[in-house]
PDB file of C-alpha atoms in Angstrom:
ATOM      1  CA  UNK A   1       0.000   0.000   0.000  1.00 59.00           C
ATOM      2  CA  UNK A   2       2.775   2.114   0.735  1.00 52.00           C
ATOM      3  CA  UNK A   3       4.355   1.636  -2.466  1.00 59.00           C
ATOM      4  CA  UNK A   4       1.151   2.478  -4.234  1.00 59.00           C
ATOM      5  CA  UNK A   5       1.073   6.028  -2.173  1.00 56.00           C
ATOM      6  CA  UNK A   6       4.514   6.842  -3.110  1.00 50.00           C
ATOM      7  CA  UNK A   7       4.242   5.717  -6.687  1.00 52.00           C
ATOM      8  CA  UNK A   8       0.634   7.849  -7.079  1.00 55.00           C
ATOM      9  CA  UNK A   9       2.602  10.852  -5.303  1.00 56.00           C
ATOM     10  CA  UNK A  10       5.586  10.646  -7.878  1.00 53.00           C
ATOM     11  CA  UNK A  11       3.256  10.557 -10.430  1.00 57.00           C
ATOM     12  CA  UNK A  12       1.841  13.558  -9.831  1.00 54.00           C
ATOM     13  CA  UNK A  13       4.804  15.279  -8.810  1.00 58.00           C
ATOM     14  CA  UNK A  14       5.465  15.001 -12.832  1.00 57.00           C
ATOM     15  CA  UNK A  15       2.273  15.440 -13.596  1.00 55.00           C
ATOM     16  CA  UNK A  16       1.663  18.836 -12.024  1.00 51.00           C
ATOM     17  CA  UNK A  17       4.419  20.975 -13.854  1.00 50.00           C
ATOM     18  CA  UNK A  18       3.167  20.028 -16.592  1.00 48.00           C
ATOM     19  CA  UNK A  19      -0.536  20.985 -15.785  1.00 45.00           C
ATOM     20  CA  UNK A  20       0.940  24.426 -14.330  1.00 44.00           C
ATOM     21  CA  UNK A  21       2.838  25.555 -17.017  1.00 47.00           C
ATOM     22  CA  UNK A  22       0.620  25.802 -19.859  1.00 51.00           C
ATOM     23  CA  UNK A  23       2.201  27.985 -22.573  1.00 59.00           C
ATOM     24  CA  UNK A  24       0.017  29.989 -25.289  1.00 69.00           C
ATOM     25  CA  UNK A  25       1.170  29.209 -29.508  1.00 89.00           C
ATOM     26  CA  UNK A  26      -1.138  31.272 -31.036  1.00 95.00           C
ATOM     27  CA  UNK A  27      -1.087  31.588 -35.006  1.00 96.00           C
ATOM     28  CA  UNK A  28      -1.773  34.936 -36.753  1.00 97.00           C
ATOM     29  CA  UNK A  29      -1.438  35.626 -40.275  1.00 96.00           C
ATOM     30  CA  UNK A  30       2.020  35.804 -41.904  1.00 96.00           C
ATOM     31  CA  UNK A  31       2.620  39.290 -43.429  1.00 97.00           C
ATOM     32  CA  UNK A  32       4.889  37.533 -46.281  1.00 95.00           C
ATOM     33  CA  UNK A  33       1.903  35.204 -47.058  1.00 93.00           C
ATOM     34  CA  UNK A  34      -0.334  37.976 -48.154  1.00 94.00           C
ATOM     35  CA  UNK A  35       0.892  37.712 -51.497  1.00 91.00           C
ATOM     36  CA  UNK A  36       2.448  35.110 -53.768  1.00 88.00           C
ATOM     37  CA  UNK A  37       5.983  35.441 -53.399  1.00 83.00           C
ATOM     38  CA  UNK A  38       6.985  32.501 -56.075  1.00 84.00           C
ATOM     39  CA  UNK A  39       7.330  33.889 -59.007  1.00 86.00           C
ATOM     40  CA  UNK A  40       7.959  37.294 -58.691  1.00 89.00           C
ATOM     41  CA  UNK A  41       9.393  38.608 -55.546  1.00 90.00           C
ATOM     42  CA  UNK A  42       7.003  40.874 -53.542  1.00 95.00           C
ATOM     43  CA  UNK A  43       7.824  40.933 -49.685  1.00 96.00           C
ATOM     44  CA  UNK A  44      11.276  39.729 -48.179  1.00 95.00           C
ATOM     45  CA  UNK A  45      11.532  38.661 -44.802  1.00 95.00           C
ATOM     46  CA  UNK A  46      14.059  40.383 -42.970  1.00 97.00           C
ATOM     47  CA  UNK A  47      14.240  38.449 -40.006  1.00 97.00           C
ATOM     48  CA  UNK A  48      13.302  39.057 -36.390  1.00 98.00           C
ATOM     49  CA  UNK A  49      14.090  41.271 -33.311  1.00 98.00           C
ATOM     50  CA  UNK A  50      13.571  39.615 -29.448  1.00 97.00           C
ATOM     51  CA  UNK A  51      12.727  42.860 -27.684  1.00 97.00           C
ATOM     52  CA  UNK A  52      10.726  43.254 -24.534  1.00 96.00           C
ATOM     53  CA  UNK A  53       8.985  46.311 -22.977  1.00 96.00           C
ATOM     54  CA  UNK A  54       8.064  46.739 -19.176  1.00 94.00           C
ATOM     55  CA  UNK A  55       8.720  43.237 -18.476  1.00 94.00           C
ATOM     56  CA  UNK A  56       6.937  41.801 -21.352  1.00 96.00           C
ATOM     57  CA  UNK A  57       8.928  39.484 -24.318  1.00 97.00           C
ATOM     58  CA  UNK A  58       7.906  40.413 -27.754  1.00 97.00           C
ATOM     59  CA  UNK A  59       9.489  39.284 -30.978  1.00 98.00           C
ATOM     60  CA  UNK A  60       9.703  42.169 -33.823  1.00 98.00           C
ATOM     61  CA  UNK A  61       8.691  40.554 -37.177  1.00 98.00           C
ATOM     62  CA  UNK A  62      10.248  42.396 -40.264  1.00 98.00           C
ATOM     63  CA  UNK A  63      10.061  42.260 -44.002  1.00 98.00           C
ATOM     64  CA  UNK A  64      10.453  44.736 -46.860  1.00 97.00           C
ATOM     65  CA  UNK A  65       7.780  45.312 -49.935  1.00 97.00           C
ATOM     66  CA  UNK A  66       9.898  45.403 -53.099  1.00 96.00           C
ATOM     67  CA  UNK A  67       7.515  45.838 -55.776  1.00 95.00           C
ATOM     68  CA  UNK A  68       5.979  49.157 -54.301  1.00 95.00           C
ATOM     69  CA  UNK A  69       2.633  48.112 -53.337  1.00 96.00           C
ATOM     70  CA  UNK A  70       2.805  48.316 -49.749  1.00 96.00           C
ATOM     71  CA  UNK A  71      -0.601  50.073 -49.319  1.00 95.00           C
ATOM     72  CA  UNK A  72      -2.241  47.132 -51.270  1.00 97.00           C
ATOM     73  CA  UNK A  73      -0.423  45.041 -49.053  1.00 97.00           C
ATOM     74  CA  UNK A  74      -0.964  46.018 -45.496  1.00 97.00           C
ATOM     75  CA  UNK A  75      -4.384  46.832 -46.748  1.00 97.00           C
ATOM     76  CA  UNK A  76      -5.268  43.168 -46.887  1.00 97.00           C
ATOM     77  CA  UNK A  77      -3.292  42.028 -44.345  1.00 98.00           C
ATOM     78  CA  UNK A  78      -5.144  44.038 -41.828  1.00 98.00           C
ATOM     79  CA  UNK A  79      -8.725  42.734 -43.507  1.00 98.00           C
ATOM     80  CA  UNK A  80      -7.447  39.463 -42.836  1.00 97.00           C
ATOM     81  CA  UNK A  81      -6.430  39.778 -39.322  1.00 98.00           C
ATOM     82  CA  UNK A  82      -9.569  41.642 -38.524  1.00 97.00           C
ATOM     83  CA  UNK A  83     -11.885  38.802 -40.197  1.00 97.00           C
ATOM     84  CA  UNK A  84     -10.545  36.179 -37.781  1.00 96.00           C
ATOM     85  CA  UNK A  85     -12.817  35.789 -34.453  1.00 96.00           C
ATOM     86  CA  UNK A  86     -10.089  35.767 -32.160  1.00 96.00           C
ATOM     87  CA  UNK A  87      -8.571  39.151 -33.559  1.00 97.00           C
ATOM     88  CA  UNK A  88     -10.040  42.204 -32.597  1.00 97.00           C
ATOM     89  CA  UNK A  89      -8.816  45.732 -34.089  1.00 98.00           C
ATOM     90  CA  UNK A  90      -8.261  48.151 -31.042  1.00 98.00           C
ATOM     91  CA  UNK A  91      -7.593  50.942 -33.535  1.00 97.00           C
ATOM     92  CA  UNK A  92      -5.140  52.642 -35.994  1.00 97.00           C
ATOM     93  CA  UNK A  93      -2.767  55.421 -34.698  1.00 97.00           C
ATOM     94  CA  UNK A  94      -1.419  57.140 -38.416  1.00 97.00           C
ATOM     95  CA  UNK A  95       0.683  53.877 -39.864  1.00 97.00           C
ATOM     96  CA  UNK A  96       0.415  51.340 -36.646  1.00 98.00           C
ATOM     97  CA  UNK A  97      -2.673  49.290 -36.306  1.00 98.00           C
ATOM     98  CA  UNK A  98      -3.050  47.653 -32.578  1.00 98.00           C
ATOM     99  CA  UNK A  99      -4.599  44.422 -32.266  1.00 98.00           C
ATOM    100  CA  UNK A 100      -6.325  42.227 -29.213  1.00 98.00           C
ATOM    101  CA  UNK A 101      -5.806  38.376 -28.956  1.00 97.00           C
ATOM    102  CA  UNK A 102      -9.749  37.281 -27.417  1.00 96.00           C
ATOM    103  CA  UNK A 103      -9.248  33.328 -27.531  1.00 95.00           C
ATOM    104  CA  UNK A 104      -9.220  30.694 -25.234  1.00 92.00           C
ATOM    105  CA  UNK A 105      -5.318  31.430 -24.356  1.00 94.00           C
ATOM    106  CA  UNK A 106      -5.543  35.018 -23.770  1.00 94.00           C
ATOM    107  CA  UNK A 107      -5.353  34.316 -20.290  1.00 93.00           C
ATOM    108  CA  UNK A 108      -1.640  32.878 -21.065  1.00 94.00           C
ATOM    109  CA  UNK A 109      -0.397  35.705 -22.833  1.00 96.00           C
ATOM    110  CA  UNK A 110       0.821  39.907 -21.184  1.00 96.00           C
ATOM    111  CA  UNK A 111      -0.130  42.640 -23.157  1.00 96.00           C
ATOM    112  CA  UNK A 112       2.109  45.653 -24.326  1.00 96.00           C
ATOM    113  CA  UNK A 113       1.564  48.284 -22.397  1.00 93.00           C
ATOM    114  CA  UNK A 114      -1.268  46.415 -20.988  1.00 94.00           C
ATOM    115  CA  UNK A 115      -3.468  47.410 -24.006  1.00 96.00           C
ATOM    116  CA  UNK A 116      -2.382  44.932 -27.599  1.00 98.00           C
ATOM    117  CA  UNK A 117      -1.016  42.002 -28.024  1.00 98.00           C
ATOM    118  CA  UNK A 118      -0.187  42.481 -31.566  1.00 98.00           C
ATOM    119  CA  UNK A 119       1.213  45.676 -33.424  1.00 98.00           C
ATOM    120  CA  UNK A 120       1.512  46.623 -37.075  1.00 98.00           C
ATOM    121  CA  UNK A 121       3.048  49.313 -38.616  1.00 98.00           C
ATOM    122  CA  UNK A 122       4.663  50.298 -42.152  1.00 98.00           C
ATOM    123  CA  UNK A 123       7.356  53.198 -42.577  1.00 97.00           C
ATOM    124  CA  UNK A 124       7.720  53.127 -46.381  1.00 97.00           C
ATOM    125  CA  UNK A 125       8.254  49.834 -47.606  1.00 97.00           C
ATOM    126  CA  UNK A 126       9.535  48.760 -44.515  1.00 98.00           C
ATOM    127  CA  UNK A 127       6.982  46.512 -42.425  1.00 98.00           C
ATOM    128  CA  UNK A 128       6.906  45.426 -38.710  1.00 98.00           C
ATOM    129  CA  UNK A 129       4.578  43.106 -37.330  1.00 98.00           C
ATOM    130  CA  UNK A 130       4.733  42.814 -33.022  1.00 98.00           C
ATOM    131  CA  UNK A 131       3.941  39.647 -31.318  1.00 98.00           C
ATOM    132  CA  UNK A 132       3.469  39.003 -28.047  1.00 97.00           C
ATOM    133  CA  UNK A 133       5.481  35.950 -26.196  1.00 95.00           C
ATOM    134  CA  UNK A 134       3.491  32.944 -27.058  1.00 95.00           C
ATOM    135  CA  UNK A 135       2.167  34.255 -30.424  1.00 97.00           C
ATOM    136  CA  UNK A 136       4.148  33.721 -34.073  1.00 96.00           C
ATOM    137  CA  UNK A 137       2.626  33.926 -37.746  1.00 96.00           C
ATOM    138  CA  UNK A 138       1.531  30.782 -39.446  1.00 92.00           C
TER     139      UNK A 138
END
């Protein structure tokens, strides 16, 4: 009986870590998927910046528009975060769009500033998309 205690308890002592320390992966839309990029080349990734601000990790998402259509571009990628349920559109401050994650992980995930969990913003042809910790594009 006693071994049956002890084995129950070290089961659980695994289990409960694991039950405690649920982590949000939330997919958004990709930025370079907005357009085909196979035969002509239309958006370059530029890689990504690890940044965080009051305490809270965010990952800086950048690409370039090479074929000059950025307005078409960011146009339709912000109709296409909007249409998803789980996306809501705070609001658009001149060239930066703020978004709210409303799933069932928002609980897992900080906000910036304790307002957005996702940030958009073009300065020319140069885009930056702002995840949250816990959020990447598909």
């Amino acid at each position: 009986m006693l071994k049956k205690s002890l084995l129950v308890l070290l089961a659980l002592a695994f289990i409960m870590p694991v039950l405690t320390a649920e982590a949000a992966y939330i997919l958004v839309p990709n930025f370079r998927d907005i357009t085909s990029n196979k035969i002509e080349r239309r958006i370059d990734y530029k890689g990504t910046d690890h940044l965080s601000y009051n305490g809270v990790n965010y990952t800086r998402w950048n690409y370039e528009v090479v074929d000059g259509r950025e307005d078409e571009y960011i146009d339709k990628y912000i109709r296409k975060c909007s249409s998803r349920h789980d996306l809501q559109l705070l609001g658009r401050n001149g060239s930066d769009w703020f978004f709210l994650y409303t799933g069932g992980q928002a609980k897992f995930i900080k906000k910036l500033g304790d307002k957005f969990h996702m940030h958009v913003g073009i300065s020319g042809s140069h885009v930056v998309v702002d995840l949250v910790g816990g959020m990447y594009p598909q």
